[in-house]
Coordinates of C-alpha atoms in Angstrom, one line a residue:
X600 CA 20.8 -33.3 8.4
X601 CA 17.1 -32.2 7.6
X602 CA 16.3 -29.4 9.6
X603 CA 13.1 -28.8 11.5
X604 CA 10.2 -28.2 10.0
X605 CA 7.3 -25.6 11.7
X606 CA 4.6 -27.4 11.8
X607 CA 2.0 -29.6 14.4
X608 CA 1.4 -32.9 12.7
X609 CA 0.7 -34.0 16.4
X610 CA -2.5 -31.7 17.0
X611 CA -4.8 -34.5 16.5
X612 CA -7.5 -32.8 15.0
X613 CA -5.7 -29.7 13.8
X614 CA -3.8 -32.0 11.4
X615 CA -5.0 -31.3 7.9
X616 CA -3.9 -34.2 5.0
X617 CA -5.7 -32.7 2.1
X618 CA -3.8 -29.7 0.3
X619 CA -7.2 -28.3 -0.7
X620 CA -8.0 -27.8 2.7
X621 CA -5.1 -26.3 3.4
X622 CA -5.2 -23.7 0.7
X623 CA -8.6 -22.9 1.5
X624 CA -7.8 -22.1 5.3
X625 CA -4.7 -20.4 3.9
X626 CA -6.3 -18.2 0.8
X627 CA -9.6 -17.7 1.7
X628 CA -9.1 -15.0 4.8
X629 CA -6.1 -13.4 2.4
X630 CA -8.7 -13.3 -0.4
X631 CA -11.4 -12.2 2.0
X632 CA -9.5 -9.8 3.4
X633 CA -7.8 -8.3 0.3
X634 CA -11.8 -7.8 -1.0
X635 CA -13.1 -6.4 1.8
X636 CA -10.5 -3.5 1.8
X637 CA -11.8 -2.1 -0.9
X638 CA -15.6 -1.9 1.0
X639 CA -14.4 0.1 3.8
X640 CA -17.5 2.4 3.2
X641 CA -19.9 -0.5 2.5
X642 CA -19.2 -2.6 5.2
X643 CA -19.3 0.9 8.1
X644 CA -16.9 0.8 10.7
X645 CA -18.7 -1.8 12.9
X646 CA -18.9 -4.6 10.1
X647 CA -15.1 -3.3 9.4
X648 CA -14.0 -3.9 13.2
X649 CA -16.1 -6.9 13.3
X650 CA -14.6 -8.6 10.1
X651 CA -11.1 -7.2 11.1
X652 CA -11.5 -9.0 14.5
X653 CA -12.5 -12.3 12.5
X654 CA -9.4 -12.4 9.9
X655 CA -7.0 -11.6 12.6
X656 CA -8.2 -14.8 14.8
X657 CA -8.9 -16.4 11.0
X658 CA -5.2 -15.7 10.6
X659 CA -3.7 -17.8 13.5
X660 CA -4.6 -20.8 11.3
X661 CA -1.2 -20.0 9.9
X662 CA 0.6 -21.6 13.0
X663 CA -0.7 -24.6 12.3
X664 CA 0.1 -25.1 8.1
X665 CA 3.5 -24.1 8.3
X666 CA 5.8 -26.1 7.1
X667 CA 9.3 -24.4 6.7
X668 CA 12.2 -25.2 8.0
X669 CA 13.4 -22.9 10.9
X670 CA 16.3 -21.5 9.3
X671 CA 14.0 -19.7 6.4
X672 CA 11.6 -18.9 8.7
X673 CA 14.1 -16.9 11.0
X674 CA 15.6 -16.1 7.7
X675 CA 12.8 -13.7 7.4
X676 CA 11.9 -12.3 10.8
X677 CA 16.1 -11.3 10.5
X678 CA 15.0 -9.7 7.2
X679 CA 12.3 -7.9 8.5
X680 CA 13.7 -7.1 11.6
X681 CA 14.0 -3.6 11.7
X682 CA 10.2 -3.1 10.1
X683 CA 9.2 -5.6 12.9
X684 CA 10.7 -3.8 15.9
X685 CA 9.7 -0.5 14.5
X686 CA 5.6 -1.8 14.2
X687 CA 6.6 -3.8 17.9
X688 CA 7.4 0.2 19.6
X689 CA 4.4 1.9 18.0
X690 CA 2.1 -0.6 19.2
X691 CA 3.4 -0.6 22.5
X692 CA 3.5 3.3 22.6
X693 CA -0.1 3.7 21.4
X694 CA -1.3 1.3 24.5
X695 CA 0.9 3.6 26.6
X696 CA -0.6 6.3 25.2
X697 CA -4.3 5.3 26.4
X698 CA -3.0 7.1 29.8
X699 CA -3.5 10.4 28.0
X700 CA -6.3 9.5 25.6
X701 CA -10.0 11.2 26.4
X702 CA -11.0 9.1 23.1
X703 CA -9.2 5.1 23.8
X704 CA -11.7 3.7 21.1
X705 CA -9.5 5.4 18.7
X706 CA -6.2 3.8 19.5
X707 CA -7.9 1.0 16.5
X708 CA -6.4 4.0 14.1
X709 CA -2.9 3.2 15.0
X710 CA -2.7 -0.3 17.1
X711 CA -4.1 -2.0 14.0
X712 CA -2.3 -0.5 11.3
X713 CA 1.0 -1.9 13.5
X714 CA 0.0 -5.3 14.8
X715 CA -1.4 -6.4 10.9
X716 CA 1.8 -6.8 9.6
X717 CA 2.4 -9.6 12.0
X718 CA -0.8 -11.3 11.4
X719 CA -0.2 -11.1 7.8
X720 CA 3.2 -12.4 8.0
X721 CA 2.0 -15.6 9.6
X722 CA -0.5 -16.3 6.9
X723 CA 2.1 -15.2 3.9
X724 CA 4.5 -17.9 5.5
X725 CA 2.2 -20.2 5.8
X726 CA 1.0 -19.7 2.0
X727 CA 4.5 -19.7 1.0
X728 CA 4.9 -23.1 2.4
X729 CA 2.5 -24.4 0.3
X730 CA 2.6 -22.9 -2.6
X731 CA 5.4 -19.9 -3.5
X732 CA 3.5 -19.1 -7.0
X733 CA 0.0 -18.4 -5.1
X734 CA 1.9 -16.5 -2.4
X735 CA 3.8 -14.5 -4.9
X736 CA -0.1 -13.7 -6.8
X737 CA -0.9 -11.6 -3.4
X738 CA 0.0 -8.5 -4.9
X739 CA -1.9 -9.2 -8.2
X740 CA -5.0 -10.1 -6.6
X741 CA -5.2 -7.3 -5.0
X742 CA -4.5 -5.3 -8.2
X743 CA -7.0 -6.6 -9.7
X744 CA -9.3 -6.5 -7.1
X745 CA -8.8 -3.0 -6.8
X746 CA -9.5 -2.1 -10.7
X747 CA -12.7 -4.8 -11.1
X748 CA -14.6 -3.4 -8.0
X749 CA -13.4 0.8 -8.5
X750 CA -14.5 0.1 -12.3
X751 CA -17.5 -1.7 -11.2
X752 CA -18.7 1.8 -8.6
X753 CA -18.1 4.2 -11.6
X754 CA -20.2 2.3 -13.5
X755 CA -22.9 2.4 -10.8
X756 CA -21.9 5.9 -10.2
X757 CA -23.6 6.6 -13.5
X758 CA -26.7 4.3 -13.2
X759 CA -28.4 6.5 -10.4
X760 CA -25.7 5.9 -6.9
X761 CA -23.1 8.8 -7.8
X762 CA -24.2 10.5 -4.2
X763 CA -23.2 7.4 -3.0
X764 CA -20.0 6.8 -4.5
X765 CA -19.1 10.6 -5.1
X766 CA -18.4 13.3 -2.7
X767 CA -19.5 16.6 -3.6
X768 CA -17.4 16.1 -7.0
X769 CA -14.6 13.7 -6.1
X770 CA -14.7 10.0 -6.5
X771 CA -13.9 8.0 -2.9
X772 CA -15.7 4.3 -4.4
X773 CA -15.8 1.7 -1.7
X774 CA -13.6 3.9 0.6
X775 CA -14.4 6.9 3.4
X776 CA -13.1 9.9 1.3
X777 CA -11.5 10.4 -1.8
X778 CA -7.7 10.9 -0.3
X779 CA -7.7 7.1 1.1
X780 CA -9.0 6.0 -2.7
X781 CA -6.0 7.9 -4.3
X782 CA -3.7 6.8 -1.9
X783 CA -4.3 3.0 -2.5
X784 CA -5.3 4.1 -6.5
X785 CA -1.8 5.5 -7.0
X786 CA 0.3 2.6 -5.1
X787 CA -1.2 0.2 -7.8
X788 CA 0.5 2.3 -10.8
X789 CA 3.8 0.2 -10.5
X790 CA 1.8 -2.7 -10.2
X791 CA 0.4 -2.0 -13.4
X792 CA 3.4 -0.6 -15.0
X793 CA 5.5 -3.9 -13.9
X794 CA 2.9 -6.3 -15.7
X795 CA 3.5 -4.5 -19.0
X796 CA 7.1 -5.1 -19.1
X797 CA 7.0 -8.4 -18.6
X798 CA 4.0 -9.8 -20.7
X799 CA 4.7 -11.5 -23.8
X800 CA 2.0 -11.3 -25.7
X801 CA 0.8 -8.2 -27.6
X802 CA -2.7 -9.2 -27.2
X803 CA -2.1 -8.9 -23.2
X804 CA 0.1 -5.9 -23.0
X805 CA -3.0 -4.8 -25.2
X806 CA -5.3 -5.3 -22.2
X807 CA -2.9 -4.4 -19.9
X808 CA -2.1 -0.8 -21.2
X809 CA -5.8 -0.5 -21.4
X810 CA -5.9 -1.6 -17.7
X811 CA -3.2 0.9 -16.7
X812 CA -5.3 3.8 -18.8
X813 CA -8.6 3.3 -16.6
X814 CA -6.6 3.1 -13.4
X815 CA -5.3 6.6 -14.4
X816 CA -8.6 8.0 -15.0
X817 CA -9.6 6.7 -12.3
X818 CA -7.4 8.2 -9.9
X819 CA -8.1 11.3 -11.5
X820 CA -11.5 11.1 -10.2
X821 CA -10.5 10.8 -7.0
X822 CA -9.2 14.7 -7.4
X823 CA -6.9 14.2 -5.2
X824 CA -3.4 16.4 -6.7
X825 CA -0.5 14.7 -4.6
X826 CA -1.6 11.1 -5.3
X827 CA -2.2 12.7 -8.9
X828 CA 1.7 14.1 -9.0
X829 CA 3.0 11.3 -7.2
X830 CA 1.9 8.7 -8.9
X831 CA 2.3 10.0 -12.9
X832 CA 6.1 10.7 -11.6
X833 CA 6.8 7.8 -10.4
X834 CA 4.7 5.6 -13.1
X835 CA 7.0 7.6 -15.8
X836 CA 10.1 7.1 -14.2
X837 CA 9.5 3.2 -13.4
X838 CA 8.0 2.8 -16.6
X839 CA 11.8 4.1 -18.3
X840 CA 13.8 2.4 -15.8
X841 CA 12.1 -1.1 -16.0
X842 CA 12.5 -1.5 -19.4
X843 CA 16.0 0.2 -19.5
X844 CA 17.9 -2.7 -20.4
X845 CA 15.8 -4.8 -22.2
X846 CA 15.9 -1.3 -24.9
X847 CA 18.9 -0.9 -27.0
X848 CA 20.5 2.5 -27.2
X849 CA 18.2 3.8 -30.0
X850 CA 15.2 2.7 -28.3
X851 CA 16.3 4.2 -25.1
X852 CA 16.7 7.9 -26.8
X853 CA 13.1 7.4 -28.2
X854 CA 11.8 6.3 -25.3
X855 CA 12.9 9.7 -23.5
X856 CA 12.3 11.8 -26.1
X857 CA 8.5 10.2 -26.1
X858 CA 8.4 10.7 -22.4
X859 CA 9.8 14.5 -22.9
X860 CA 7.3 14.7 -25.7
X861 CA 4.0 13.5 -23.2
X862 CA 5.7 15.8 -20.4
X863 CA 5.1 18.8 -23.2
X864 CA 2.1 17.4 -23.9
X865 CA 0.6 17.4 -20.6
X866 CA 2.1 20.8 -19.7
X867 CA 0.4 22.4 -22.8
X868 CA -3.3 20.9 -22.8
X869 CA -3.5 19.0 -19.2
X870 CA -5.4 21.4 -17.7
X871 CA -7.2 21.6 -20.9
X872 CA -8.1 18.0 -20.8
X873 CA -8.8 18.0 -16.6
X874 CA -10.7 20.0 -17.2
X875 CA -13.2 18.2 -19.6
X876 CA -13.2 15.7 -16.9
X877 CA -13.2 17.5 -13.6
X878 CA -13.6 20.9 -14.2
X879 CA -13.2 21.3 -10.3
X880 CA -9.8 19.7 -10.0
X881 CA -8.9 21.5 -13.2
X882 CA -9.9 24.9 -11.3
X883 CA -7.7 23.7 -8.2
X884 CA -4.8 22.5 -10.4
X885 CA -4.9 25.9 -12.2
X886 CA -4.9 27.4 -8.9
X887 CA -1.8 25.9 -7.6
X888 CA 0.6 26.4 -10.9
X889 CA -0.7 30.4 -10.7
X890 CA -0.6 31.1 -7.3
X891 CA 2.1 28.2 -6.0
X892 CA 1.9 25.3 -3.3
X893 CA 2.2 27.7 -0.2
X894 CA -0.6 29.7 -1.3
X895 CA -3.6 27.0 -1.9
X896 CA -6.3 26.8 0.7
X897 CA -5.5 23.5 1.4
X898 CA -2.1 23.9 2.4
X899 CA -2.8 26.8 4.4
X900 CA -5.3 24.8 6.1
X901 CA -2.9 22.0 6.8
X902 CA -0.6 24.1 8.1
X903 CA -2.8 24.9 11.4
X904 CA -3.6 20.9 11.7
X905 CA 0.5 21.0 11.6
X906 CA 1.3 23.1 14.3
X907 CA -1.6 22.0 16.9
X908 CA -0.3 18.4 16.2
X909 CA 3.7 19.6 17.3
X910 CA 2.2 22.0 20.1
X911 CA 0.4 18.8 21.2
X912 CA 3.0 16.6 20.8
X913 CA 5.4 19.2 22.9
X914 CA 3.3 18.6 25.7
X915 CA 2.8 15.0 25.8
X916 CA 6.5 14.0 24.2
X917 CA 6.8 10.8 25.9
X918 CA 3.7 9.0 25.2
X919 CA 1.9 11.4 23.4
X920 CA -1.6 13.1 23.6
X921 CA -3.6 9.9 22.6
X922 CA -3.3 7.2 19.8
X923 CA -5.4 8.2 16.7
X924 CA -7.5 11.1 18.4
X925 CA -9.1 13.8 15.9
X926 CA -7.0 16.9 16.0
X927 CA -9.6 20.2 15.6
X928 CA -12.0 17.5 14.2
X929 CA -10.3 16.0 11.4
X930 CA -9.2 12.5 11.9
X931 CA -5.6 12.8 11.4
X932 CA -2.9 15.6 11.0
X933 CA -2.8 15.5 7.5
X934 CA 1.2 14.9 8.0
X935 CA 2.6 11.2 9.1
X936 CA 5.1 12.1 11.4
X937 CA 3.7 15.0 13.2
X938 CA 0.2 12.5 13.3
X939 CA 2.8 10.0 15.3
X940 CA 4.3 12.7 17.3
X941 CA 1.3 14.1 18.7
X942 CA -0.4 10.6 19.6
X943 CA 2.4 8.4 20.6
X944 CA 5.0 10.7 21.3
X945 CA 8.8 11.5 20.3
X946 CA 10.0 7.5 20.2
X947 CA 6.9 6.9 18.0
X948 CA 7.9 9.9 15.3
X949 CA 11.6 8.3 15.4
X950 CA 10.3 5.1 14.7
X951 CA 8.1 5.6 12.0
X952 CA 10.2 7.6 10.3
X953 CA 12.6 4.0 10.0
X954 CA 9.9 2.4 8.7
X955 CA 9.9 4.7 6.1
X956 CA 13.3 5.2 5.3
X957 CA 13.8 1.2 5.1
X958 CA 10.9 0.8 2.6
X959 CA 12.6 3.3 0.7
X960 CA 16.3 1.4 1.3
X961 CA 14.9 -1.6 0.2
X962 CA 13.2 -0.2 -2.6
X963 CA 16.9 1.9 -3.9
X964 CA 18.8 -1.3 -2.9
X965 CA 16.5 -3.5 -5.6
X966 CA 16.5 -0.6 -8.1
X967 CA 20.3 -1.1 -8.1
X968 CA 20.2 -4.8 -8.6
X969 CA 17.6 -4.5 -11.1
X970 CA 19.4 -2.2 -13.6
X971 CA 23.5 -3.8 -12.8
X972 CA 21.7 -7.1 -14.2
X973 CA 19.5 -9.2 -11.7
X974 CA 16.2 -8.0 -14.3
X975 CA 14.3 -11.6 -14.4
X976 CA 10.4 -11.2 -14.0
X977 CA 10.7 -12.0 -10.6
X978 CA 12.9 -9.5 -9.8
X979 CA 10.9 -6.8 -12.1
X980 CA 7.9 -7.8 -9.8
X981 CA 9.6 -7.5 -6.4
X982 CA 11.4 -4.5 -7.7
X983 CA 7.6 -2.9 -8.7
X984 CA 5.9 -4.0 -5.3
X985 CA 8.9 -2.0 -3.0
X986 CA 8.1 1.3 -5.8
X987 CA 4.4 0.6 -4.4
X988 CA 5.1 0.6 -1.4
X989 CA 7.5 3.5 -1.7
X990 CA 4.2 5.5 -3.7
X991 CA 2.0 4.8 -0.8
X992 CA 4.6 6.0 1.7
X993 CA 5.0 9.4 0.4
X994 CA 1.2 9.7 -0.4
X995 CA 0.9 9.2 3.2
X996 CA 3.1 12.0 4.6
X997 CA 0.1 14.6 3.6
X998 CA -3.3 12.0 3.5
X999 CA -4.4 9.2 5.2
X1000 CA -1.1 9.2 7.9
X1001 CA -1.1 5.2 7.8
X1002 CA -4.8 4.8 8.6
X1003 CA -6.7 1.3 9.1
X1004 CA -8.5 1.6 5.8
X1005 CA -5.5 2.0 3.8
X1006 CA -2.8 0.3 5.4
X1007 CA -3.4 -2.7 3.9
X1008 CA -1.9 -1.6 0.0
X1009 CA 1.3 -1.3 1.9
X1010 CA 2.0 -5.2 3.3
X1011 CA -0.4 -7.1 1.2
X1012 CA 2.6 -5.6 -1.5
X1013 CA 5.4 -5.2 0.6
X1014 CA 5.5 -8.4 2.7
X1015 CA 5.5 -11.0 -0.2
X1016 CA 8.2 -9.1 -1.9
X1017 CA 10.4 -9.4 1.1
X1018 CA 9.4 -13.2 1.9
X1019 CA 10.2 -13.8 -2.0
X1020 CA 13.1 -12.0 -2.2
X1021 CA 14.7 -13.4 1.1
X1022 CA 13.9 -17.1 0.3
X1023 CA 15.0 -16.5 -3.3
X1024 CA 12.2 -18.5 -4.4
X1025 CA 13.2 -17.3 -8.5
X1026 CA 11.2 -20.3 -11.0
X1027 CA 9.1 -21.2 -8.0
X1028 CA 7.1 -17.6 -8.7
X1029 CA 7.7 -17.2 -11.8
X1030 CA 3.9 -17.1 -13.0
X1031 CA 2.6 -16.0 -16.1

């Protein structure tokens, strides 16, 4: 029996017969969308809340193009179920929270970072229903994206518009500050990584290791040290791991023993080489290895943003003290769950917290299936956008806290991983 297919053939005008029109209405807000997150400073907020507003209503077109059945497209709401839910609270708490709020404007910082997801979602399924290799691309595109555009504002950095592309001596490109462009910088590393292992020509793995090489000077621009840590670690360890069974035994020890060897290398002349580039972050690096973690400026710092946000939070536990109001004039608490706690309360802490610890389920859970023998280049893809995903997670728990500008390098990854991986669309992505 052929099963029921979502989708409005009877809406009269609505109907669309041509697939070009179709992708258009499909790819153009995703494409539109994925470029314009990279000009968060370009566009100001009021072009950003403005464009935001048009994509979300641009993104109900994907009601009307989709055309899977109802079991896949239940298939992935059940898969996603726990993410969904957990986005579902949070929005509902930061409305609550509106009753506390002396700033409501601000509840943007947190209601839209929760109901994208779902607006997203639409338009993924709706792209996946016409085309699983384009859908599948999303992560690319805004790889690549990312690299053209940050290459493209150091260049013009260096033409006469540093002031406008640098802060004082960190890079922040097309974003508000420098800890948002590090965040989103360091979630790409996997991305990167991922495309090496799997492409078959030397020419490209050429390009691509070149690719991955300005992405890392890039990010070390940004100065930002826990993007910086966070993203080499991870980009080393991935890096191993996704090519650990296509390497024979031999090729495995070499492989650690060059990655030992670059660890060495790094600890004897990193500062040495930071500091030909940013002499700044160099200074601040050399800082932290001397005098430890505890005793930099900026942790001590932190640390009073920390305990306002849970003395805040104490008093307002139930709905908290306002969705995304400044805490002693900073934006955010510089800490994820404490930022949740003291603006949408205790249920809004717990349930951020899940969405974390399913991205990183999900993300352990592949690694697994990856290495006991499910290593195709789909898989290897999927597998590299959950380790994104995971990245930008734990960048987040001291920068950014989720925040509108950067939200989007988590689903524009994460949600096509899951839709492919739950349909098990295999050849259908497989793109070169």
């Amino acid at each position: 029996m052929r099963e029921t297919q979502l989708s409005v053939p009877q809406w009269g005008a609505l109907q669309l017969k041509l697939p070009s029109q179709v992708m258009a209405l499909v790819c153009v807000p995703l494409y539109l969308y994925i470029f314009s997150c990279w000009l968060a400073k370009p566009l100001t907020l009021g072009a950003n809340v403005a464009l935001s507003s048009v994509l979300a209503m641009t993104f109900c077109i994907g009601f009307f193009v989709i055309r899977i059945s109802r079991t896949e497209f239940l298939k992935v709401v059940d898969r996603l179920s726990v993410e969904l839910c957990a986005l579902a609270l949070m929005a509902m708490l930061s409305i609550f929270s509106l009753l506390n709020s002396s700033e409501p404007f601000r509840i943007f910082r947190i209601l839209f970072p929760c109901v994208l997801p779902f607006l997203l979602l639409v338009q993924l399924l709706a792209l996946q229903s016409q085309s699983p290799q384009r859908l599948f691309q999303i992560p690319r595109v805004h790889l690549w994206t990312g690299l053209i555009l940050t290459g493209l504002f150091l260049i013009l950095s260096s033409v006469g518009l540093r002031d406008y592309f640098f802060g004082a001596h960190r890079f922040h490109g097309g974003f508000e500050n420098a800890n948002q462009h590090s965040v989103v910088l360091a979630s790409l590393i996997p991305l990167v990584l991922c495309e090496i292992s799997v492409a078959r020509r030397k020419r490209t793995m050429v390009g691509l290791i070149g690719a991955f090489l300005i992405l890392f000077y890039l990010l070390l621009r940004t100065g930002s040290k826990t993007a910086l840590f966070v993203g080499g670690a991870t980009g080393l360890l991935f890096l191993f791991l996704v090519n650990f069974r296509s390497l024979s035994l031999t090729k495995r020890v070499a492989f650690l023993i060059g990655i030992g060897g670059l660890i060495l290398g790094v600890r004897l002349f990193g500062l040495a080489v930071v500091g030909a580039i940013d002499p700044v972050l160099a200074e601040k690096l050399r800082m932290i290895f001397t005098g430890g973690v505890e005793n930099y400026y900026s942790i001590q710092s932190r640390q009073v943003l920390w305990e306002e946000a849970i003395r805040l939070g104490k008093e307002h536990w139930l709905i908290g003290a306002g969705a995304g109001e400044m805490i002693l004039g900073i934006s955010h608490s510089h800490n994820l769950v404490l930022d949740y706690f003291r603006g949408i309360g205790i249920f809004g802490a717990i349930a951020v917290v899940i969405l974390c610890l399913r991205i990183f389920w999900r993300c352990a859970v592949k690694s697994l299936l990856v290495l006991s023998g499910r290593d195709s280049v789909v898989d290897r893809r999927i597998w590299a956008c959950y380790v994104s995903a995971s990245v930008y997670v734990v960048c987040n728990q001291l920068s950014d806290s989720f925040g509108p500008t950067t939200i989007a390098a988590l689903w524009l990854v994460y949600l096509p991983a899951v839709i492919t991986d739950t349909l098990g669309l295999g050849a259908k992505a497989q793109v070169g």
